[in-house]
Amino acid sequence: MRYLLSFVLLLTLFYSGCGTKTPETKEVVKKPEIQKMEKATVTPIPEQISPPVEAKKYTYTDGGKRDPFVSLVRPEEKKKAVISADLPPLQRVDISELRLIGIVWEGSNYVAMVSTPDGRGYAVRKGTIIGLNKGVVVDIASDHIVIEEKAKDYLGEVKTKRTVLELRRREEA
């Protein structure tokens, strides 16, 4: 009975899908015949002479805005490549180039020994001026020294930067 019912259902679907359609007729549009054109006479137009046009001059007004193509670092603030020979040796090198060699206890305070890239050693106490930006040694402990230097950022504000030189770096220990 199921087979008969399913067979009847399939036949009804088959016949309902097969309908008779008439083919659509397309209208054929005939192209108009192109008529031969007679030779036309062309009358020349006299050239119109116009006076030369002057280019308009454009001037830019910034309206108080910063020029996006100008560097934020002002040229006068850049460090000079030539360092004066009359400066002490510790002020001729950057702090990042210095290496802390040792620290000695002297009476009531510490004295540190730093070396420059050329291998020379110098004794440093609290208040000693070090580096290109005139940093000052503010603290000497048994395993590190702290240097404070003041520098201008790109906005021109003076910022205090603290640099710590350790006796033994963590990688070396």
mmCIF file with all atom_site columns, N, CA, C and O in Angstrom, residues 73-121:
data_model
loop_
_atom_site.group_PDB
_atom_site.id
_atom_site.type_symbol
_atom_site.label_atom_id
_atom_site.label_alt_id
_atom_site.label_comp_id
_atom_site.label_asym_id
_atom_site.label_entity_id
_atom_site.label_seq_id
_atom_site.pdbx_PDB_ins_code
_atom_site.Cartn_x
_atom_site.Cartn_y
_atom_site.Cartn_z
_atom_site.occupancy
_atom_site.B_iso_or_equiv
_atom_site.pdbx_formal_charge
_atom_site.auth_seq_id
_atom_site.auth_comp_id
_atom_site.auth_asym_id
_atom_site.auth_atom_id
_atom_site.pdbx_PDB_model_num
ATOM 1   N N  . VAL A 1 73  ? 61.488 67.440 15.663 1.00 0.00 ? 73  VAL A N  1
ATOM 2   C CA . VAL A 1 73  ? 62.738 67.754 16.341 1.00 0.00 ? 73  VAL A CA 1
ATOM 3   C C  . VAL A 1 73  ? 63.318 68.986 15.668 1.00 0.00 ? 73  VAL A C  1
ATOM 4   O O  . VAL A 1 73  ? 63.594 68.993 14.475 1.00 0.00 ? 73  VAL A O  1
ATOM 5   N N  . ARG A 1 74  ? 63.487 70.019 16.450 1.00 0.00 ? 74  ARG A N  1
ATOM 6   C CA . ARG A 1 74  ? 63.999 71.257 15.887 1.00 0.00 ? 74  ARG A CA 1
ATOM 7   C C  . ARG A 1 74  ? 65.497 71.138 15.632 1.00 0.00 ? 74  ARG A C  1
ATOM 8   O O  . ARG A 1 74  ? 66.219 70.552 16.430 1.00 0.00 ? 74  ARG A O  1
ATOM 9   N N  . PRO A 1 75  ? 65.975 71.699 14.523 1.00 0.00 ? 75  PRO A N  1
ATOM 10  C CA . PRO A 1 75  ? 67.389 71.542 14.185 1.00 0.00 ? 75  PRO A CA 1
ATOM 11  C C  . PRO A 1 75  ? 68.334 72.125 15.235 1.00 0.00 ? 75  PRO A C  1
ATOM 12  O O  . PRO A 1 75  ? 69.405 71.604 15.462 1.00 0.00 ? 75  PRO A O  1
ATOM 13  N N  . GLU A 1 76  ? 67.955 73.203 15.911 1.00 0.00 ? 76  GLU A N  1
ATOM 14  C CA . GLU A 1 76  ? 68.852 73.790 16.893 1.00 0.00 ? 76  GLU A CA 1
ATOM 15  C C  . GLU A 1 76  ? 68.965 72.941 18.153 1.00 0.00 ? 76  GLU A C  1
ATOM 16  O O  . GLU A 1 76  ? 69.887 73.104 18.926 1.00 0.00 ? 76  GLU A O  1
ATOM 17  N N  . GLU A 1 77  ? 68.025 72.007 18.358 1.00 0.00 ? 77  GLU A N  1
ATOM 18  C CA . GLU A 1 77  ? 68.064 71.162 19.537 1.00 0.00 ? 77  GLU A CA 1
ATOM 19  C C  . GLU A 1 77  ? 68.852 69.885 19.319 1.00 0.00 ? 77  GLU A C  1
ATOM 20  O O  . GLU A 1 77  ? 69.091 69.145 20.255 1.00 0.00 ? 77  GLU A O  1
ATOM 21  N N  . LYS A 1 78  ? 69.249 69.592 18.082 1.00 0.00 ? 78  LYS A N  1
ATOM 22  C CA . LYS A 1 78  ? 70.001 68.378 17.826 1.00 0.00 ? 78  LYS A CA 1
ATOM 23  C C  . LYS A 1 78  ? 71.376 68.483 18.473 1.00 0.00 ? 78  LYS A C  1
ATOM 24  O O  . LYS A 1 78  ? 71.965 69.554 18.557 1.00 0.00 ? 78  LYS A O  1
ATOM 25  N N  . LYS A 1 79  ? 71.879 67.336 18.909 1.00 0.00 ? 79  LYS A N  1
ATOM 26  C CA . LYS A 1 79  ? 73.197 67.318 19.533 1.00 0.00 ? 79  LYS A CA 1
ATOM 27  C C  . LYS A 1 79  ? 74.250 67.575 18.475 1.00 0.00 ? 79  LYS A C  1
ATOM 28  O O  . LYS A 1 79  ? 74.174 67.074 17.362 1.00 0.00 ? 79  LYS A O  1
ATOM 29  N N  . LYS A 1 80  ? 75.236 68.329 18.866 1.00 0.00 ? 80  LYS A N  1
ATOM 30  C CA . LYS A 1 80  ? 76.313 68.631 17.933 1.00 0.00 ? 80  LYS A CA 1
ATOM 31  C C  . LYS A 1 80  ? 77.213 67.417 17.808 1.00 0.00 ? 80  LYS A C  1
ATOM 32  O O  . LYS A 1 80  ? 77.538 66.743 18.776 1.00 0.00 ? 80  LYS A O  1
ATOM 33  N N  . ALA A 1 81  ? 77.630 67.129 16.577 1.00 0.00 ? 81  ALA A N  1
ATOM 34  C CA . ALA A 1 81  ? 78.491 65.984 16.317 1.00 0.00 ? 81  ALA A CA 1
ATOM 35  C C  . ALA A 1 81  ? 79.899 66.229 16.854 1.00 0.00 ? 81  ALA A C  1
ATOM 36  O O  . ALA A 1 81  ? 80.567 65.311 17.313 1.00 0.00 ? 81  ALA A O  1
ATOM 37  N N  . VAL A 1 82  ? 80.330 67.460 16.801 1.00 0.00 ? 82  VAL A N  1
ATOM 38  C CA . VAL A 1 82  ? 81.663 67.794 17.288 1.00 0.00 ? 82  VAL A CA 1
ATOM 39  C C  . VAL A 1 82  ? 81.538 68.169 18.754 1.00 0.00 ? 82  VAL A C  1
ATOM 40  O O  . VAL A 1 82  ? 80.845 69.106 19.114 1.00 0.00 ? 82  VAL A O  1
ATOM 41  N N  . ILE A 1 83  ? 82.208 67.420 19.605 1.00 0.00 ? 83  ILE A N  1
ATOM 42  C CA . ILE A 1 83  ? 82.153 67.673 21.039 1.00 0.00 ? 83  ILE A CA 1
ATOM 43  C C  . ILE A 1 83  ? 83.395 68.460 21.420 1.00 0.00 ? 83  ILE A C  1
ATOM 44  O O  . ILE A 1 83  ? 84.512 68.133 21.017 1.00 0.00 ? 83  ILE A O  1
ATOM 45  N N  . SER A 1 84  ? 83.176 69.452 22.201 1.00 0.00 ? 84  SER A N  1
ATOM 46  C CA . SER A 1 84  ? 84.262 70.339 22.587 1.00 0.00 ? 84  SER A CA 1
ATOM 47  C C  . SER A 1 84  ? 85.339 69.579 23.357 1.00 0.00 ? 84  SER A C  1
ATOM 48  O O  . SER A 1 84  ? 85.059 68.733 24.209 1.00 0.00 ? 84  SER A O  1
ATOM 49  N N  . ALA A 1 85  ? 86.586 69.897 23.077 1.00 0.00 ? 85  ALA A N  1
ATOM 50  C CA . ALA A 1 85  ? 87.713 69.219 23.720 1.00 0.00 ? 85  ALA A CA 1
ATOM 51  C C  . ALA A 1 85  ? 87.954 69.745 25.134 1.00 0.00 ? 85  ALA A C  1
ATOM 52  O O  . ALA A 1 85  ? 88.646 69.092 25.921 1.00 0.00 ? 85  ALA A O  1
ATOM 53  N N  . ASP A 1 86  ? 87.370 70.889 25.472 1.00 0.00 ? 86  ASP A N  1
ATOM 54  C CA . ASP A 1 86  ? 87.600 71.425 26.810 1.00 0.00 ? 86  ASP A CA 1
ATOM 55  C C  . ASP A 1 86  ? 86.662 70.818 27.860 1.00 0.00 ? 86  ASP A C  1
ATOM 56  O O  . ASP A 1 86  ? 86.811 71.106 29.043 1.00 0.00 ? 86  ASP A O  1
ATOM 57  N N  . LEU A 1 87  ? 85.726 69.957 27.457 1.00 0.00 ? 87  LEU A N  1
ATOM 58  C CA . LEU A 1 87  ? 84.851 69.263 28.411 1.00 0.00 ? 87  LEU A CA 1
ATOM 59  C C  . LEU A 1 87  ? 85.613 68.119 29.074 1.00 0.00 ? 87  LEU A C  1
ATOM 60  O O  . LEU A 1 87  ? 86.498 67.516 28.460 1.00 0.00 ? 87  LEU A O  1
ATOM 61  N N  . PRO A 1 88  ? 85.250 67.781 30.303 1.00 0.00 ? 88  PRO A N  1
ATOM 62  C CA . PRO A 1 88  ? 85.856 66.610 30.939 1.00 0.00 ? 88  PRO A CA 1
ATOM 63  C C  . PRO A 1 88  ? 85.492 65.338 30.164 1.00 0.00 ? 88  PRO A C  1
ATOM 64  O O  . PRO A 1 88  ? 84.469 65.290 29.479 1.00 0.00 ? 88  PRO A O  1
ATOM 65  N N  . PRO A 1 89  ? 86.291 64.277 30.253 1.00 0.00 ? 89  PRO A N  1
ATOM 66  C CA . PRO A 1 89  ? 86.053 63.070 29.466 1.00 0.00 ? 89  PRO A CA 1
ATOM 67  C C  . PRO A 1 89  ? 84.699 62.412 29.724 1.00 0.00 ? 89  PRO A C  1
ATOM 68  O O  . PRO A 1 89  ? 84.112 61.836 28.815 1.00 0.00 ? 89  PRO A O  1
ATOM 69  N N  . LEU A 1 90  ? 84.182 62.488 30.938 1.00 0.00 ? 90  LEU A N  1
ATOM 70  C CA . LEU A 1 90  ? 82.892 61.861 31.240 1.00 0.00 ? 90  LEU A CA 1
ATOM 71  C C  . LEU A 1 90  ? 81.718 62.613 30.622 1.00 0.00 ? 90  LEU A C  1
ATOM 72  O O  . LEU A 1 90  ? 80.628 62.063 30.480 1.00 0.00 ? 90  LEU A O  1
ATOM 73  N N  . GLN A 1 91  ? 81.926 63.867 30.225 1.00 0.00 ? 91  GLN A N  1
ATOM 74  C CA . GLN A 1 91  ? 80.856 64.638 29.599 1.00 0.00 ? 91  GLN A CA 1
ATOM 75  C C  . GLN A 1 91  ? 80.926 64.569 28.078 1.00 0.00 ? 91  GLN A C  1
ATOM 76  O O  . GLN A 1 91  ? 80.087 65.126 27.391 1.00 0.00 ? 91  GLN A O  1
ATOM 77  N N  . ARG A 1 92  ? 81.890 63.871 27.544 1.00 0.00 ? 92  ARG A N  1
ATOM 78  C CA . ARG A 1 92  ? 82.025 63.723 26.093 1.00 0.00 ? 92  ARG A CA 1
ATOM 79  C C  . ARG A 1 92  ? 81.360 62.451 25.569 1.00 0.00 ? 92  ARG A C  1
ATOM 80  O O  . ARG A 1 92  ? 81.285 62.252 24.368 1.00 0.00 ? 92  ARG A O  1
ATOM 81  N N  . VAL A 1 93  ? 80.911 61.554 26.460 1.00 0.00 ? 93  VAL A N  1
ATOM 82  C CA . VAL A 1 93  ? 80.283 60.300 26.048 1.00 0.00 ? 93  VAL A CA 1
ATOM 83  C C  . VAL A 1 93  ? 78.866 60.240 26.592 1.00 0.00 ? 93  VAL A C  1
ATOM 84  O O  . VAL A 1 93  ? 78.546 60.864 27.601 1.00 0.00 ? 93  VAL A O  1
ATOM 85  N N  . ASP A 1 94  ? 78.032 59.467 25.921 1.00 0.00 ? 94  ASP A N  1
ATOM 86  C CA . ASP A 1 94  ? 76.652 59.276 26.374 1.00 0.00 ? 94  ASP A CA 1
ATOM 87  C C  . ASP A 1 94  ? 76.635 58.304 27.555 1.00 0.00 ? 94  ASP A C  1
ATOM 88  O O  . ASP A 1 94  ? 77.504 57.438 27.675 1.00 0.00 ? 94  ASP A O  1
ATOM 89  N N  . ILE A 1 95  ? 75.621 58.417 28.400 1.00 0.00 ? 95  ILE A N  1
ATOM 90  C CA . ILE A 1 95  ? 75.526 57.553 29.584 1.00 0.00 ? 95  ILE A CA 1
ATOM 91  C C  . ILE A 1 95  ? 75.402 56.089 29.189 1.00 0.00 ? 95  ILE A C  1
ATOM 92  O O  . ILE A 1 95  ? 75.931 55.206 29.861 1.00 0.00 ? 95  ILE A O  1
ATOM 93  N N  . SER A 1 96  ? 74.739 55.820 28.082 1.00 0.00 ? 96  SER A N  1
ATOM 94  C CA . SER A 1 96  ? 74.556 54.431 27.649 1.00 0.00 ? 96  SER A CA 1
ATOM 95  C C  . SER A 1 96  ? 75.877 53.777 27.245 1.00 0.00 ? 96  SER A C  1
ATOM 96  O O  . SER A 1 96  ? 75.972 52.550 27.200 1.00 0.00 ? 96  SER A O  1
ATOM 97  N N  . GLU A 1 97  ? 76.905 54.562 26.967 1.00 0.00 ? 97  GLU A N  1
ATOM 98  C CA . GLU A 1 97  ? 78.209 54.022 26.590 1.00 0.00 ? 97  GLU A CA 1
ATOM 99  C C  . GLU A 1 97  ? 79.098 53.739 27.792 1.00 0.00 ? 97  GLU A C  1
ATOM 100 O O  . GLU A 1 97  ? 80.138 53.108 27.653 1.00 0.00 ? 97  GLU A O  1
ATOM 101 N N  . LEU A 1 98  ? 78.714 54.231 28.964 1.00 0.00 ? 98  LEU A N  1
ATOM 102 C CA . LEU A 1 98  ? 79.515 54.016 30.171 1.00 0.00 ? 98  LEU A CA 1
ATOM 103 C C  . LEU A 1 98  ? 79.242 52.640 30.759 1.00 0.00 ? 98  LEU A C  1
ATOM 104 O O  . LEU A 1 98  ? 78.147 52.096 30.631 1.00 0.00 ? 98  LEU A O  1
ATOM 105 N N  . ARG A 1 99  ? 80.253 52.095 31.449 1.00 0.00 ? 99  ARG A N  1
ATOM 106 C CA . ARG A 1 99  ? 80.126 50.787 32.091 1.00 0.00 ? 99  ARG A CA 1
ATOM 107 C C  . ARG A 1 99  ? 80.615 50.911 33.526 1.00 0.00 ? 99  ARG A C  1
ATOM 108 O O  . ARG A 1 99  ? 81.700 51.452 33.778 1.00 0.00 ? 99  ARG A O  1
ATOM 109 N N  . LEU A 1 100 ? 79.818 50.406 34.453 1.00 0.00 ? 100 LEU A N  1
ATOM 110 C CA . LEU A 1 100 ? 80.185 50.454 35.866 1.00 0.00 ? 100 LEU A CA 1
ATOM 111 C C  . LEU A 1 100 ? 81.120 49.289 36.165 1.00 0.00 ? 100 LEU A C  1
ATOM 112 O O  . LEU A 1 100 ? 80.776 48.128 35.987 1.00 0.00 ? 100 LEU A O  1
ATOM 113 N N  . ILE A 1 101 ? 82.329 49.621 36.623 1.00 0.00 ? 101 ILE A N  1
ATOM 114 C CA . ILE A 1 101 ? 83.342 48.593 36.875 1.00 0.00 ? 101 ILE A CA 1
ATOM 115 C C  . ILE A 1 101 ? 83.330 48.136 38.324 1.00 0.00 ? 101 ILE A C  1
ATOM 116 O O  . ILE A 1 101 ? 83.389 46.942 38.615 1.00 0.00 ? 101 ILE A O  1
ATOM 117 N N  . GLY A 1 102 ? 83.279 49.083 39.253 1.00 0.00 ? 102 GLY A N  1
ATOM 118 C CA . GLY A 1 102 ? 83.323 48.708 40.666 1.00 0.00 ? 102 GLY A CA 1
ATOM 119 C C  . GLY A 1 102 ? 82.844 49.825 41.561 1.00 0.00 ? 102 GLY A C  1
ATOM 120 O O  . GLY A 1 102 ? 82.755 50.985 41.152 1.00 0.00 ? 102 GLY A O  1
ATOM 121 N N  . ILE A 1 103 ? 82.557 49.453 42.821 1.00 0.00 ? 103 ILE A N  1
ATOM 122 C CA . ILE A 1 103 ? 82.109 50.422 43.820 1.00 0.00 ? 103 ILE A CA 1
ATOM 123 C C  . ILE A 1 103 ? 82.923 50.170 45.090 1.00 0.00 ? 103 ILE A C  1
ATOM 124 O O  . ILE A 1 103 ? 83.057 49.033 45.545 1.00 0.00 ? 103 ILE A O  1
ATOM 125 N N  . VAL A 1 104 ? 83.467 51.259 45.668 1.00 0.00 ? 104 VAL A N  1
ATOM 126 C CA . VAL A 1 104 ? 84.324 51.156 46.847 1.00 0.00 ? 104 VAL A CA 1
ATOM 127 C C  . VAL A 1 104 ? 83.712 51.985 47.967 1.00 0.00 ? 104 VAL A C  1
ATOM 128 O O  . VAL A 1 104 ? 83.203 53.081 47.745 1.00 0.00 ? 104 VAL A O  1
ATOM 129 N N  . TRP A 1 105 ? 83.774 51.439 49.205 1.00 0.00 ? 105 TRP A N  1
ATOM 130 C CA . TRP A 1 105 ? 83.298 52.173 50.371 1.00 0.00 ? 105 TRP A CA 1
ATOM 131 C C  . TRP A 1 105 ? 84.436 53.053 50.855 1.00 0.00 ? 105 TRP A C  1
ATOM 132 O O  . TRP A 1 105 ? 85.528 52.587 51.144 1.00 0.00 ? 105 TRP A O  1
ATOM 133 N N  . GLU A 1 106 ? 84.186 54.383 50.919 1.00 0.00 ? 106 GLU A N  1
ATOM 134 C CA . GLU A 1 106 ? 85.233 55.314 51.335 1.00 0.00 ? 106 GLU A CA 1
ATOM 135 C C  . GLU A 1 106 ? 84.729 56.113 52.532 1.00 0.00 ? 106 GLU A C  1
ATOM 136 O O  . GLU A 1 106 ? 83.990 57.081 52.371 1.00 0.00 ? 106 GLU A O  1
ATOM 137 N N  . GLY A 1 107 ? 85.089 55.689 53.707 1.00 0.00 ? 107 GLY A N  1
ATOM 138 C CA . GLY A 1 107 ? 84.693 56.414 54.915 1.00 0.00 ? 107 GLY A CA 1
ATOM 139 C C  . GLY A 1 107 ? 83.194 56.373 55.129 1.00 0.00 ? 107 GLY A C  1
ATOM 140 O O  . GLY A 1 107 ? 82.634 55.382 55.591 1.00 0.00 ? 107 GLY A O  1
ATOM 141 N N  . SER A 1 108 ? 82.500 57.456 54.756 1.00 0.00 ? 108 SER A N  1
ATOM 142 C CA . SER A 1 108 ? 81.059 57.537 55.012 1.00 0.00 ? 108 SER A CA 1
ATOM 143 C C  . SER A 1 108 ? 80.213 57.422 53.749 1.00 0.00 ? 108 SER A C  1
ATOM 144 O O  . SER A 1 108 ? 78.991 57.500 53.846 1.00 0.00 ? 108 SER A O  1
ATOM 145 N N  . ASN A 1 109 ? 80.832 57.293 52.612 1.00 0.00 ? 109 ASN A N  1
ATOM 146 C CA . ASN A 1 109 ? 80.036 57.182 51.383 1.00 0.00 ? 109 ASN A CA 1
ATOM 147 C C  . ASN A 1 109 ? 80.750 56.302 50.359 1.00 0.00 ? 109 ASN A C  1
ATOM 148 O O  . ASN A 1 109 ? 81.917 55.935 50.521 1.00 0.00 ? 109 ASN A O  1
ATOM 149 N N  . TYR A 1 110 ? 80.023 55.993 49.278 1.00 0.00 ? 110 TYR A N  1
ATOM 150 C CA . TYR A 1 110 ? 80.557 55.133 48.224 1.00 0.00 ? 110 TYR A CA 1
ATOM 151 C C  . TYR A 1 110 ? 81.224 55.970 47.131 1.00 0.00 ? 110 TYR A C  1
ATOM 152 O O  . TYR A 1 110 ? 80.824 57.103 46.871 1.00 0.00 ? 110 TYR A O  1
ATOM 153 N N  . VAL A 1 111 ? 82.202 55.349 46.458 1.00 0.00 ? 111 VAL A N  1
ATOM 154 C CA . VAL A 1 111 ? 82.824 55.912 45.263 1.00 0.00 ? 111 VAL A CA 1
ATOM 155 C C  . VAL A 1 111 ? 82.738 54.845 44.186 1.00 0.00 ? 111 VAL A C  1
ATOM 156 O O  . VAL A 1 111 ? 83.089 53.687 44.420 1.00 0.00 ? 111 VAL A O  1
ATOM 157 N N  . ALA A 1 112 ? 82.261 55.221 43.010 1.00 0.00 ? 112 ALA A N  1
ATOM 158 C CA . ALA A 1 112 ? 82.086 54.258 41.918 1.00 0.00 ? 112 ALA A CA 1
ATOM 159 C C  . ALA A 1 112 ? 83.168 54.471 40.874 1.00 0.00 ? 112 ALA A C  1
ATOM 160 O O  . ALA A 1 112 ? 83.708 55.569 40.723 1.00 0.00 ? 112 ALA A O  1
ATOM 161 N N  . MET A 1 113 ? 83.476 53.399 40.151 1.00 0.00 ? 113 MET A N  1
ATOM 162 C CA . MET A 1 113 ? 84.454 53.451 39.070 1.00 0.00 ? 113 MET A CA 1
ATOM 163 C C  . MET A 1 113 ? 83.727 53.106 37.780 1.00 0.00 ? 113 MET A C  1
ATOM 164 O O  . MET A 1 113 ? 83.138 52.030 37.668 1.00 0.00 ? 113 MET A O  1
ATOM 165 N N  . VAL A 1 114 ? 83.748 54.033 36.808 1.00 0.00 ? 114 VAL A N  1
ATOM 166 C CA . VAL A 1 114 ? 83.114 53.789 35.509 1.00 0.00 ? 114 VAL A CA 1
ATOM 167 C C  . VAL A 1 114 ? 84.181 53.827 34.428 1.00 0.00 ? 114 VAL A C  1
ATOM 168 O O  . VAL A 1 114 ? 85.217 54.487 34.581 1.00 0.00 ? 114 VAL A O  1
ATOM 169 N N  . SER A 1 115 ? 83.917 53.094 33.327 1.00 0.00 ? 115 SER A N  1
ATOM 170 C CA . SER A 1 115 ? 84.869 53.125 32.212 1.00 0.00 ? 115 SER A CA 1
ATOM 171 C C  . SER A 1 115 ? 84.172 53.628 30.971 1.00 0.00 ? 115 SER A C  1
ATOM 172 O O  . SER A 1 115 ? 82.992 53.355 30.729 1.00 0.00 ? 115 SER A O  1
ATOM 173 N N  . THR A 1 116 ? 84.923 54.365 30.171 1.00 0.00 ? 116 THR A N  1
ATOM 174 C CA . THR A 1 116 ? 84.427 54.906 28.909 1.00 0.00 ? 116 THR A CA 1
ATOM 175 C C  . THR A 1 116 ? 84.692 53.891 27.798 1.00 0.00 ? 116 THR A C  1
ATOM 176 O O  . THR A 1 116 ? 85.409 52.915 28.006 1.00 0.00 ? 116 THR A O  1
ATOM 177 N N  . PRO A 1 117 ? 84.143 54.092 26.608 1.00 0.00 ? 117 PRO A N  1
ATOM 178 C CA . PRO A 1 117 ? 84.348 53.132 25.514 1.00 0.00 ? 117 PRO A CA 1
ATOM 179 C C  . PRO A 1 117 ? 85.825 52.945 25.119 1.00 0.00 ? 117 PRO A C  1
ATOM 180 O O  . PRO A 1 117 ? 86.199 51.892 24.613 1.00 0.00 ? 117 PRO A O  1
ATOM 181 N N  . ASP A 1 118 ? 86.664 53.951 25.392 1.00 0.00 ? 118 ASP A N  1
ATOM 182 C CA . ASP A 1 118 ? 88.074 53.796 25.050 1.00 0.00 ? 118 ASP A CA 1
ATOM 183 C C  . ASP A 1 118 ? 88.859 53.006 26.096 1.00 0.00 ? 118 ASP A C  1
ATOM 184 O O  . ASP A 1 118 ? 90.061 52.804 25.960 1.00 0.00 ? 118 ASP A O  1
ATOM 185 N N  . GLY A 1 119 ? 88.188 52.561 27.173 1.00 0.00 ? 119 GLY A N  1
ATOM 186 C CA . GLY A 1 119 ? 88.809 51.693 28.163 1.00 0.00 ? 119 GLY A CA 1
ATOM 187 C C  . GLY A 1 119 ? 89.377 52.416 29.372 1.00 0.00 ? 119 GLY A C  1
ATOM 188 O O  . GLY A 1 119 ? 89.922 51.781 30.274 1.00 0.00 ? 119 GLY A O  1
ATOM 189 N N  . ARG A 1 120 ? 89.271 53.712 29.451 1.00 0.00 ? 120 ARG A N  1
ATOM 190 C CA . ARG A 1 120 ? 89.793 54.463 30.589 1.00 0.00 ? 120 ARG A CA 1
ATOM 191 C C  . ARG A 1 120 ? 88.781 54.474 31.726 1.00 0.00 ? 120 ARG A C  1
ATOM 192 O O  . ARG A 1 120 ? 87.578 54.547 31.518 1.00 0.00 ? 120 ARG A O  1
ATOM 193 N N  . GLY A 1 121 ? 89.273 54.397 32.962 1.00 0.00 ? 121 GLY A N  1
ATOM 194 C CA . GLY A 1 121 ? 88.410 54.383 34.141 1.00 0.00 ? 121 GLY A CA 1
ATOM 195 C C  . GLY A 1 121 ? 88.430 55.713 34.867 1.00 0.00 ? 121 GLY A C  1
ATOM 196 O O  . GLY A 1 121 ? 89.457 56.392 34.911 1.00 0.00 ? 121 GLY A O  1
#
